[in-house]
């Protein structure tokens, strides 16, 4: 059919100018043979829609122009639905079997989502006519949505857009018959066409809200404007901003205020690393002109970690947040409706709920692991006796930091990583340099090693590993798991409410951090995509504003400049794209690198290892990303983060005066290196000739 459409050039008839030219003839035929004309028009519209031919918009305009608004709306509405259903059936019977065989897993996931939210998704697609309707017909036919559901939702969802186009068609017909340039009706119709996507989205949101209210019983009054579940970084920032905006805010926490970052993650690990750095300095004492024989008091180190937690805790305490105006509630929360939460025997309601329940250490399914008293970031900090030999599974950021820290405190450490190199998401040269430094710190690295089994034996904990074709075992007295974190979604009542999760188990959120329920948002480790404290705080600020003011003006979260840092020695930090990410996305880039062996301050400190590398748009100083590996890299990445966030370039960094000698000068040096490589050789030649002329020398001196 499409071949015939192209072969006979039927598209020549589907132009507004053509129809206007023949309007009088067509109108005369319609007036003389109304029933036959209406039937012919109806069948033509059905055929065009069923076969996904171009011209549906023009046919809609023609319908009202020839038959009037009422008849045009009636004919187009039912013809479009019938044609859509025929296209839907064609896709189902001709293509679904092949698609189901080839893409079984993705299609099963889509079908599962449509079973729960199919009416809402389809209605949104119909009400917001940004996605071509013929593609909606074909793609929905590949799913298992019932035909009757597809038909009635399409009939209802396409009605507003059909009405607007019918009104526009009537005005265009009037314009052609009177010869006027513009009429108020046409201006109004064009305004409606422009506002249709916005109106469609508003109507879709309103219908979804009404459906939720009818299903769950929306309260007429609410206890709070904002209710936050989880008092980690994301939940605390959300609560803080909500309280600052003078909203009524409740914060529910089942364990300790401050979350994992304060008690099990960032704070204790950085306190431990501070003590480990003393160990590193003592090892270098002779190099720096000192004799050192100090011994590590492991128990004292771990006690200091707890003291640091106690010193930081008031920043996240109940007292502080209550003083800010947040009602803090101790207990485990469970959602019972999109607006209500149960905490013990209490039932609390809020216009918006933000889930910030964080994550917990991931425990892999390794044979025998359940019979071992292994350590995680939750239990590690209770140690007071140093392990005789610590085995660490997982060479990510946490694994590298803790491996080096324990090694510098005098503990033999073996770090096991399944990938072929540490930190596979980082720049290869940076992860290689870090691996070398871990080795110098006393860490034994086993890369490309898969753990097959674990066993508790008389000699200690034995892990069976496979490295390539070789199988072997390693033994230690303690085992630490640093294999990432899995989101805390259990026990929240999400499944009963139909809150969608990703394949990885995170709560699925959109660009405004809203879940599949419009009244529920999620931030932090439970939502991803970054499991970083500062990313959770960043999300918390957006979530608070969207929860309180999103009905008026929703904010889309900006992930352009989220820095990552690994606090080993040397530290590794990056922001924006790496070379691997840019290559995989097809983003062209230029790379400029400055080695810290050329930096005066690095030589003064005896820390010449590492480099700063920037990726820029070819021919421009605009940043795409930056990577640093060296002392205090986490601090030195900030100017690049600022530049990336606000569209600054290397020329601005180069023009900024830096104190000498500082580590931060490395940022200016890499900007200067970029500038030198982008200075025109011809321009420099001309400058040289100009200066020779100024001092009276020949323009072309003899060789």
GROMACS .gro file of N, CA and C in nm, residues 161-315:
model
  465
  161UNK      N    1  -0.710   1.657   2.127
  161UNK     CA    2  -0.630   1.698   2.011
  161UNK      C    3  -0.717   1.704   1.886
  162UNK      N    4  -0.808   1.608   1.871
  162UNK     CA    5  -0.897   1.606   1.755
  162UNK      C    6  -0.984   1.731   1.752
  163UNK      N    7  -1.037   1.769   1.868
  163UNK     CA    8  -1.123   1.888   1.875
  163UNK      C    9  -1.045   2.013   1.834
  164UNK      N   10  -0.923   2.027   1.882
  164UNK     CA   11  -0.844   2.145   1.848
  164UNK      C   12  -0.816   2.150   1.698
  165UNK      N   13  -0.779   2.037   1.637
  165UNK     CA   14  -0.751   2.034   1.494
  165UNK      C   15  -0.878   2.059   1.413
  166UNK      N   16  -0.991   2.008   1.459
  166UNK     CA   17  -1.118   2.032   1.390
  166UNK      C   18  -1.153   2.181   1.391
  167UNK      N   19  -1.135   2.244   1.507
  167UNK     CA   20  -1.160   2.388   1.515
  167UNK      C   21  -1.067   2.465   1.422
  168UNK      N   22  -0.939   2.425   1.419
  168UNK     CA   23  -0.843   2.492   1.330
  168UNK      C   24  -0.883   2.472   1.184
  169UNK      N   25  -0.929   2.353   1.148
  169UNK     CA   26  -0.971   2.326   1.011
  169UNK      C   27  -1.089   2.411   0.968
  170UNK      N   28  -1.185   2.428   1.060
  170UNK     CA   29  -1.301   2.511   1.028
  170UNK      C   30  -1.259   2.655   1.003
  171UNK      N   31  -1.165   2.706   1.084
  171UNK     CA   32  -1.118   2.843   1.066
  171UNK      C   33  -1.041   2.859   0.936
  172UNK      N   34  -0.962   2.758   0.898
  172UNK     CA   35  -0.887   2.765   0.773
  172UNK      C   36  -0.982   2.763   0.653
  173UNK      N   37  -1.091   2.687   0.665
  173UNK     CA   38  -1.191   2.684   0.558
  173UNK      C   39  -1.257   2.820   0.542
  174UNK      N   40  -1.288   2.881   0.657
  174UNK     CA   41  -1.348   3.015   0.654
  174UNK      C   42  -1.252   3.116   0.594
  175UNK      N   43  -1.126   3.102   0.624
  175UNK     CA   44  -1.023   3.192   0.571
  175UNK      C   45  -1.016   3.183   0.419
  176UNK      N   46  -1.023   3.058   0.368
  176UNK     CA   47  -1.014   3.038   0.224
  176UNK      C   48  -1.136   3.094   0.152
  177UNK      N   49  -1.255   3.082   0.213
  177UNK     CA   50  -1.378   3.126   0.147
  177UNK      C   51  -1.394   3.277   0.148
  178UNK      N   52  -1.346   3.343   0.253
  178UNK     CA   53  -1.363   3.489   0.264
  178UNK      C   54  -1.247   3.568   0.208
  179UNK      N   55  -1.131   3.500   0.193
  179UNK     CA   56  -1.014   3.571   0.142
  179UNK      C   57  -0.943   3.654   0.245
  180UNK      N   58  -0.983   3.644   0.373
  180UNK     CA   59  -0.916   3.721   0.478
  180UNK      C   60  -0.778   3.664   0.506
  181UNK      N   61  -0.693   3.748   0.563
  181UNK     CA   62  -0.559   3.703   0.599
  181UNK      C   63  -0.561   3.633   0.734
  182UNK      N   64  -0.624   3.695   0.835
  182UNK     CA   65  -0.633   3.637   0.969
  182UNK      C   66  -0.771   3.667   1.027
  183UNK      N   67  -0.819   3.577   1.110
  183UNK     CA   68  -0.943   3.600   1.183
  183UNK      C   69  -0.916   3.571   1.330
  184UNK      N   70  -0.995   3.630   1.419
  184UNK     CA   71  -0.977   3.598   1.561
  184UNK      C   72  -0.990   3.449   1.590
  185UNK      N   73  -1.082   3.383   1.520
  185UNK     CA   74  -1.099   3.239   1.540
  185UNK      C   75  -0.975   3.162   1.502
  186UNK      N   76  -0.912   3.200   1.389
  186UNK     CA   77  -0.791   3.131   1.346
  186UNK      C   78  -0.677   3.155   1.444
  187UNK      N   79  -0.665   3.278   1.492
  187UNK     CA   80  -0.561   3.307   1.590
  187UNK      C   81  -0.581   3.221   1.715
  188UNK      N   82  -0.708   3.212   1.759
  188UNK     CA   83  -0.738   3.129   1.876
  188UNK      C   84  -0.706   2.983   1.851
  189UNK      N   85  -0.741   2.933   1.731
  189UNK     CA   86  -0.714   2.793   1.699
  189UNK      C   87  -0.565   2.764   1.696
  190UNK      N   88  -0.487   2.858   1.638
  190UNK     CA   89  -0.342   2.839   1.634
  190UNK      C   90  -0.281   2.843   1.774
  191UNK      N   91  -0.336   2.930   1.860
  191UNK     CA   92  -0.288   2.934   1.999
  191UNK      C   93  -0.318   2.802   2.070
  192UNK      N   94  -0.437   2.748   2.043
  192UNK     CA   95  -0.471   2.618   2.103
  192UNK      C   96  -0.377   2.508   2.054
  193UNK      N   97  -0.343   2.513   1.923
  193UNK     CA   98  -0.249   2.414   1.870
  193UNK      C   99  -0.114   2.424   1.939
  194UNK      N  100  -0.065   2.547   1.959
  194UNK     CA  101   0.063   2.565   2.025
  194UNK      C  102   0.061   2.522   2.170
  195UNK      N  103  -0.054   2.545   2.236
  195UNK     CA  104  -0.065   2.510   2.378
  195UNK      C  105  -0.107   2.366   2.400
  196UNK      N  106  -0.136   2.292   2.291
  196UNK     CA  107  -0.190   2.157   2.306
  196UNK      C  108  -0.100   2.063   2.386
  197UNK      N  109   0.034   2.058   2.360
  197UNK     CA  110   0.118   1.970   2.443
  197UNK      C  111   0.113   2.005   2.591
  198UNK      N  112   0.117   2.135   2.622
  198UNK     CA  113   0.111   2.176   2.762
  198UNK      C  114  -0.024   2.141   2.824
  199UNK      N  115  -0.132   2.171   2.750
  199UNK     CA  116  -0.266   2.139   2.800
  199UNK      C  117  -0.283   1.988   2.816
  200UNK      N  118  -0.225   1.913   2.720
  200UNK     CA  119  -0.234   1.767   2.729
  200UNK      C  120  -0.164   1.713   2.852
  201UNK      N  121  -0.044   1.767   2.879
  201UNK     CA  122   0.028   1.722   2.998
  201UNK      C  123  -0.049   1.756   3.125
  202UNK      N  124  -0.104   1.879   3.129
  202UNK     CA  125  -0.181   1.919   3.247
  202UNK      C  126  -0.302   1.830   3.266
  203UNK      N  127  -0.371   1.798   3.155
  203UNK     CA  128  -0.489   1.712   3.165
  203UNK      C  129  -0.450   1.571   3.205
  204UNK      N  130  -0.336   1.522   3.150
  204UNK     CA  131  -0.290   1.388   3.187
  204UNK      C  132  -0.258   1.381   3.336
  205UNK      N  133  -0.191   1.485   3.386
  205UNK     CA  134  -0.160   1.487   3.530
  205UNK      C  135  -0.287   1.492   3.614
  206UNK      N  136  -0.383   1.571   3.568
  206UNK     CA  137  -0.507   1.583   3.644
  206UNK      C  138  -0.584   1.451   3.645
  207UNK      N  139  -0.589   1.385   3.530
  207UNK     CA  140  -0.660   1.256   3.524
  207UNK      C  141  -0.590   1.152   3.610
  208UNK      N  142  -0.454   1.152   3.606
  208UNK     CA  143  -0.379   1.057   3.689
  208UNK      C  144  -0.405   1.084   3.836
  209UNK      N  145  -0.410   1.213   3.875
  209UNK     CA  146  -0.436   1.247   4.015
  209UNK      C  147  -0.575   1.203   4.056
  210UNK      N  148  -0.674   1.224   3.969
  210UNK     CA  149  -0.811   1.182   4.000
  210UNK      C  150  -0.820   1.030   4.013
  211UNK      N  151  -0.748   0.960   3.925
  211UNK     CA  152  -0.750   0.814   3.931
  211UNK      C  153  -0.690   0.764   4.062
  212UNK      N  154  -0.577   0.826   4.101
  212UNK     CA  155  -0.515   0.788   4.228
  212UNK      C  156  -0.607   0.820   4.347
  213UNK      N  157  -0.666   0.939   4.342
  213UNK     CA  158  -0.753   0.979   4.452
  213UNK      C  159  -0.872   0.885   4.466
  214UNK      N  160  -0.928   0.846   4.352
  214UNK     CA  161  -1.043   0.755   4.355
  214UNK      C  162  -1.003   0.616   4.406
  215UNK      N  163  -0.881   0.574   4.369
  215UNK     CA  164  -0.838   0.439   4.409
  215UNK      C  165  -0.799   0.431   4.555
  216UNK      N  166  -0.725   0.534   4.602
  216UNK     CA  167  -0.666   0.526   4.736
  216UNK      C  168  -0.735   0.614   4.840
  217UNK      N  169  -0.823   0.700   4.796
  217UNK     CA  170  -0.890   0.786   4.893
  217UNK      C  171  -0.801   0.898   4.942
  218UNK      N  172  -0.785   1.002   4.862
  218UNK     CA  173  -0.698   1.113   4.897
  218UNK      C  174  -0.757   1.192   5.014
  219UNK      N  175  -0.679   1.219   5.118
  219UNK     CA  176  -0.732   1.296   5.232
  219UNK      C  177  -0.772   1.437   5.190
  220UNK      N  178  -0.872   1.492   5.258
  220UNK     CA  179  -0.913   1.630   5.231
  220UNK      C  180  -0.821   1.729   5.302
  221UNK      N  181  -0.760   1.685   5.413
  221UNK     CA  182  -0.664   1.766   5.486
  221UNK      C  183  -0.539   1.683   5.511
  222UNK      N  184  -0.424   1.751   5.522
  222UNK     CA  185  -0.298   1.681   5.540
  222UNK      C  186  -0.232   1.725   5.669
  223UNK      N  187  -0.161   1.630   5.731
  223UNK     CA  188  -0.086   1.663   5.852
  223UNK      C  189   0.036   1.749   5.821
  224UNK      N  190   0.098   1.725   5.704
  224UNK     CA  191   0.222   1.795   5.666
  224UNK      C  192   0.218   1.832   5.519
  225UNK      N  193   0.297   1.931   5.484
  225UNK     CA  194   0.322   1.958   5.342
  225UNK      C  195   0.418   1.855   5.285
  226UNK      N  196   0.517   1.815   5.366
  226UNK     CA  197   0.625   1.729   5.319
  226UNK      C  198   0.661   1.629   5.426
  227UNK      N  199   0.666   1.503   5.386
  227UNK     CA  200   0.705   1.396   5.478
  227UNK      C  201   0.823   1.322   5.417
  228UNK      N  202   0.933   1.315   5.490
  228UNK     CA  203   1.057   1.256   5.439
  228UNK      C  204   1.086   1.128   5.517
  229UNK      N  205   1.117   1.021   5.444
  229UNK     CA  206   1.148   0.892   5.506
  229UNK      C  207   1.298   0.867   5.489
  230UNK      N  208   1.373   0.874   5.597
  230UNK     CA  209   1.517   0.851   5.592
  230UNK      C  210   1.596   0.976   5.623
  231UNK      N  211   1.683   0.968   5.724
  231UNK     CA  212   1.759   1.085   5.768
  231UNK      C  213   1.906   1.073   5.733
  232UNK      N  214   1.935   1.027   5.610
  232UNK     CA  215   2.070   1.035   5.557
  232UNK      C  216   2.088   1.168   5.486
  233UNK      N  217   2.191   1.176   5.403
  233UNK     CA  218   2.222   1.304   5.339
  233UNK      C  219   2.104   1.357   5.258
  234UNK      N  220   2.044   1.271   5.174
  234UNK     CA  221   1.933   1.316   5.090
  234UNK      C  222   1.813   1.360   5.171
  235UNK      N  223   1.776   1.282   5.273
  235UNK     CA  224   1.661   1.315   5.355
  235UNK      C  225   1.683   1.438   5.439
  236UNK      N  226   1.804   1.454   5.492
  236UNK     CA  227   1.833   1.572   5.575
  236UNK      C  228   1.826   1.701   5.494
  237UNK      N  229   1.884   1.701   5.375
  237UNK     CA  230   1.881   1.822   5.292
  237UNK      C  231   1.738   1.852   5.249
  238UNK      N  232   1.662   1.749   5.212
  238UNK     CA  233   1.522   1.770   5.174
  238UNK      C  234   1.444   1.834   5.288
  239UNK      N  235   1.462   1.780   5.409
  239UNK     CA  236   1.392   1.833   5.527
  239UNK      C  237   1.435   1.976   5.557
  240UNK      N  238   1.564   2.000   5.550
  240UNK     CA  239   1.619   2.133   5.581
  240UNK      C  240   1.559   2.239   5.488
  241UNK      N  241   1.561   2.211   5.357
  241UNK     CA  242   1.510   2.311   5.262
  241UNK      C  243   1.360   2.328   5.278
  242UNK      N  244   1.289   2.218   5.304
  242UNK     CA  245   1.146   2.229   5.327
  242UNK      C  246   1.114   2.317   5.447
  243UNK      N  247   1.191   2.299   5.555
  243UNK     CA  248   1.169   2.381   5.674
  243UNK      C  249   1.206   2.526   5.648
  244UNK      N  250   1.315   2.550   5.572
  244UNK     CA  251   1.354   2.687   5.539
  244UNK      C  252   1.248   2.758   5.456
  245UNK      N  253   1.173   2.678   5.377
  245UNK     CA  254   1.065   2.735   5.296
  245UNK      C  255   0.936   2.753   5.376
  246UNK      N  256   0.944   2.730   5.509
  246UNK     CA  257   0.833   2.749   5.602
  246UNK      C  258   0.720   2.649   5.579
  247UNK      N  259   0.753   2.533   5.521
  247UNK     CA  260   0.653   2.427   5.507
  247UNK      C  261   0.649   2.344   5.635
  248UNK      N  262   0.540   2.273   5.653
  248UNK     CA  263   0.529   2.179   5.765
  248UNK      C  264   0.594   2.048   5.722
  249UNK      N  265   0.704   2.009   5.791
  249UNK     CA  266   0.788   1.897   5.748
  249UNK      C  267   0.802   1.797   5.861
  250UNK      N  268   0.788   1.669   5.825
  250UNK     CA  269   0.817   1.560   5.919
  250UNK      C  270   0.926   1.473   5.861
  251UNK      N  271   1.019   1.429   5.947
  251UNK     CA  272   1.131   1.344   5.906
  251UNK      C  273   1.126   1.216   5.988
  252UNK      N  274   1.116   1.102   5.919
  252UNK     CA  275   1.103   0.972   5.985
  252UNK      C  276   1.233   0.894   5.965
  253UNK      N  277   1.290   0.843   6.074
  253UNK     CA  278   1.414   0.765   6.068
  253UNK      C  279   1.401   0.643   6.159
  254UNK      N  280   1.433   0.525   6.101
  254UNK     CA  281   1.421   0.401   6.178
  254UNK      C  282   1.544   0.374   6.263
  255UNK      N  283   1.661   0.431   6.224
  255UNK     CA  284   1.785   0.401   6.297
  255UNK      C  285   1.842   0.531   6.354
  256UNK      N  286   1.960   0.571   6.305
  256UNK     CA  287   2.028   0.688   6.360
  256UNK      C  288   2.025   0.804   6.262
  257UNK      N  289   2.009   0.924   6.314
  257UNK     CA  290   2.017   1.044   6.232
  257UNK      C  291   2.157   1.053   6.170
  258UNK      N  292   2.161   1.094   6.044
  258UNK     CA  293   2.290   1.105   5.975
  258UNK      C  294   2.314   0.995   5.875
  259UNK      N  295   2.244   0.881   5.892
  259UNK     CA  296   2.252   0.775   5.793
  259UNK      C  297   2.388   0.709   5.784
  260UNK      N  298   2.408   0.637   5.674
  260UNK     CA  299   2.530   0.559   5.654
  260UNK      C  300   2.654   0.646   5.644
  261UNK      N  301   2.642   0.763   5.582
  261UNK     CA  302   2.760   0.848   5.564
  261UNK      C  303   2.824   0.882   5.698
  262UNK      N  304   2.742   0.917   5.795
  262UNK     CA  305   2.796   0.955   5.925
  262UNK      C  306   2.847   0.834   6.003
  263UNK      N  307   2.773   0.726   6.003
  263UNK     CA  308   2.802   0.615   6.094
  263UNK      C  309   2.883   0.501   6.032
  264UNK      N  310   2.873   0.482   5.900
  264UNK     CA  311   2.940   0.366   5.840
  264UNK      C  312   3.022   0.398   5.715
  265UNK      N  313   3.013   0.521   5.664
  265UNK     CA  314   3.075   0.548   5.535
  265UNK      C  315   3.176   0.659   5.536
  266UNK      N  316   3.135   0.776   5.485
  266UNK     CA  317   3.229   0.885   5.460
  266UNK      C  318   3.306   0.927   5.584
  267UNK      N  319   3.237   0.954   5.694
  267UNK     CA  320   3.303   1.011   5.811
  267UNK      C  321   3.401   0.912   5.875
  268UNK      N  322   3.358   0.789   5.908
  268UNK     CA  323   3.456   0.698   5.970
  268UNK      C  324   3.570   0.659   5.876
  269UNK      N  325   3.541   0.642   5.748
  269UNK     CA  326   3.649   0.602   5.656
  269UNK      C  327   3.752   0.713   5.641
  270UNK      N  328   3.708   0.839   5.638
  270UNK     CA  329   3.804   0.948   5.623
  270UNK      C  330   3.883   0.970   5.752
  271UNK      N  331   3.820   0.945   5.866
  271UNK     CA  332   3.894   0.950   5.992
  271UNK      C  333   4.000   0.842   5.996
  272UNK      N  334   3.967   0.723   5.949
  272UNK     CA  335   4.064   0.613   5.942
  272UNK      C  336   4.178   0.648   5.847
  273UNK      N  337   4.143   0.706   5.733
  273UNK     CA  338   4.245   0.741   5.635
  273UNK      C  339   4.341   0.848   5.688
  274UNK      N  340   4.290   0.935   5.776
  274UNK     CA  341   4.379   1.036   5.834
  274UNK      C  342   4.489   0.971   5.917
  275UNK      N  343   4.450   0.870   5.997
  275UNK     CA  344   4.550   0.798   6.075
  275UNK      C  345   4.644   0.720   5.983
  276UNK      N  346   4.589   0.663   5.878
  276UNK     CA  347   4.673   0.588   5.784
  276UNK      C  348   4.775   0.678   5.717
  277UNK      N  349   4.737   0.804   5.691
  277UNK     CA  350   4.830   0.896   5.627
  277UNK      C  351   4.950   0.924   5.718
  278UNK      N  352   4.926   0.923   5.849
  278UNK     CA  353   5.040   0.936   5.942
  278UNK      C  354   5.134   0.818   5.924
  279UNK      N  355   5.076   0.699   5.908
  279UNK     CA  356   5.157   0.581   5.883
  279UNK      C  357   5.240   0.595   5.756
  280UNK      N  358   5.180   0.654   5.653
  280UNK     CA  359   5.253   0.677   5.528
  280UNK      C  360   5.367   0.775   5.549
  281UNK      N  361   5.342   0.882   5.624
  281UNK     CA  362   5.447   0.981   5.650
  281UNK      C  363   5.561   0.919   5.731
  282UNK      N  364   5.526   0.832   5.827
  282UNK     CA  365   5.630   0.766   5.905
  282UNK      C  366   5.716   0.676   5.817
  283UNK      N  367   5.655   0.612   5.720
  283UNK     CA  368   5.734   0.528   5.628
  283UNK      C  369   5.830   0.613   5.545
  284UNK      N  370   5.792   0.738   5.522
  284UNK     CA  371   5.876   0.827   5.442
  284UNK      C  372   5.965   0.916   5.529
  285UNK      N  373   5.969   0.888   5.658
  285UNK     CA  374   6.041   0.977   5.750
  285UNK      C  375   6.187   0.995   5.710
  286UNK      N  376   6.255   0.886   5.677
  286UNK     CA  377   6.396   0.896   5.641
  286UNK      C  378   6.415   0.983   5.516
  287UNK      N  379   6.324   0.968   5.421
  287UNK     CA  380   6.330   1.048   5.298
  287UNK      C  381   6.319   1.197   5.328
  288UNK      N  382   6.243   1.229   5.435
  288UNK     CA  383   6.220   1.369   5.470
  288UNK      C  384   6.314   1.418   5.581
  289UNK      N  385   6.409   1.333   5.619
  289UNK     CA  386   6.512   1.376   5.713
  289UNK      C  387   6.485   1.343   5.859
  290UNK      N  388   6.399   1.245   5.887
  290UNK     CA  389   6.367   1.209   6.025
  290UNK      C  390   6.389   1.060   6.047
  291UNK      N  391   6.409   1.025   6.175
  291UNK     CA  392   6.407   0.885   6.216
  291UNK      C  393   6.274   0.861   6.287
  292UNK      N  394   6.205   0.753   6.252
  292UNK     CA  395   6.073   0.726   6.309
  292UNK      C  396   6.065   0.582   6.353
  293UNK      N  397   6.019   0.560   6.475
  293UNK     CA  398   6.001   0.423   6.523
  293UNK      C  399   5.865   0.408   6.593
  294UNK      N  400   5.771   0.502   6.563
  294UNK     CA  401   5.639   0.495   6.627
  294UNK      C  402   5.563   0.372   6.579
  295UNK      N  403   5.490   0.308   6.670
  295UNK     CA  404   5.410   0.190   6.639
  295UNK      C  405   5.262   0.227   6.639
  296UNK      N  406   5.186   0.162   6.554
  296UNK     CA  407   5.042   0.187   6.546
  296UNK      C  408   4.970   0.122   6.663
  297UNK      N  409   4.887   0.200   6.731
  297UNK     CA  410   4.796   0.147   6.834
  297UNK      C  411   4.660   0.134   6.766
  298UNK      N  412   4.632   0.014   6.713
  298UNK     CA  413   4.512  -0.006   6.631
  298UNK      C  414   4.384   0.029   6.708
  299UNK      N  415   4.375  -0.014   6.832
  299UNK     CA  416   4.256   0.015   6.912
  299UNK      C  417   4.236   0.165   6.929
  300UNK      N  418   4.347   0.239   6.948
  300UNK     CA  419   4.336   0.383   6.964
  300UNK      C  420   4.291   0.450   6.835
  301UNK      N  421   4.339   0.397   6.721
  301UNK     CA  422   4.296   0.449   6.592
  301UNK      C  423   4.145   0.433   6.576
  302UNK      N  424   4.093   0.314   6.607
  302UNK     CA  425   3.950   0.288   6.591
  302UNK      C  426   3.867   0.366   6.692
  303UNK      N  427   3.922   0.391   6.810
  303UNK     CA  428   3.850   0.474   6.907
  303UNK      C  429   3.842   0.618   6.858
  304UNK      N  430   3.950   0.666   6.794
  304UNK     CA  431   3.946   0.802   6.739
  304UNK      C  432   3.839   0.813   6.630
  305UNK      N  433   3.823   0.708   6.551
  305UNK     CA  434   3.718   0.708   6.449
  305UNK      C  435   3.582   0.734   6.515
  306UNK      N  436   3.556   0.666   6.625
  306UNK     CA  437   3.429   0.686   6.694
  306UNK      C  438   3.418   0.827   6.752
  307UNK      N  439   3.529   0.882   6.797
  307UNK     CA  440   3.526   1.019   6.849
  307UNK      C  441   3.491   1.119   6.739
  308UNK      N  442   3.545   1.097   6.620
  308UNK     CA  443   3.514   1.186   6.508
  308UNK      C  444   3.366   1.178   6.473
  309UNK      N  445   3.311   1.056   6.473
  309UNK     CA  446   3.167   1.041   6.447
  309UNK      C  447   3.087   1.121   6.549
  310UNK      N  448   3.127   1.112   6.675
  310UNK     CA  449   3.057   1.185   6.782
  310UNK      C  450   3.068   1.336   6.763
  311UNK      N  451   3.182   1.383   6.712
  311UNK     CA  452   3.201   1.526   6.691
  311UNK      C  453   3.116   1.578   6.575
  312UNK      N  454   3.097   1.496   6.472
  312UNK     CA  455   3.019   1.537   6.354
  312UNK      C  456   2.870   1.521   6.378
  313UNK      N  457   2.832   1.425   6.464
  313UNK     CA  458   2.692   1.389   6.483
  313UNK      C  459   2.600   1.507   6.514
  314UNK      N  460   2.640   1.607   6.594
  314UNK     CA  461   2.548   1.718   6.622
  314UNK      C  462   2.499   1.792   6.498
  315UNK      N  463   2.577   1.789   6.389
  315UNK     CA  464   2.534   1.855   6.267
  315UNK      C  465   2.408   1.790   6.210
   0.00000   0.00000   0.00000
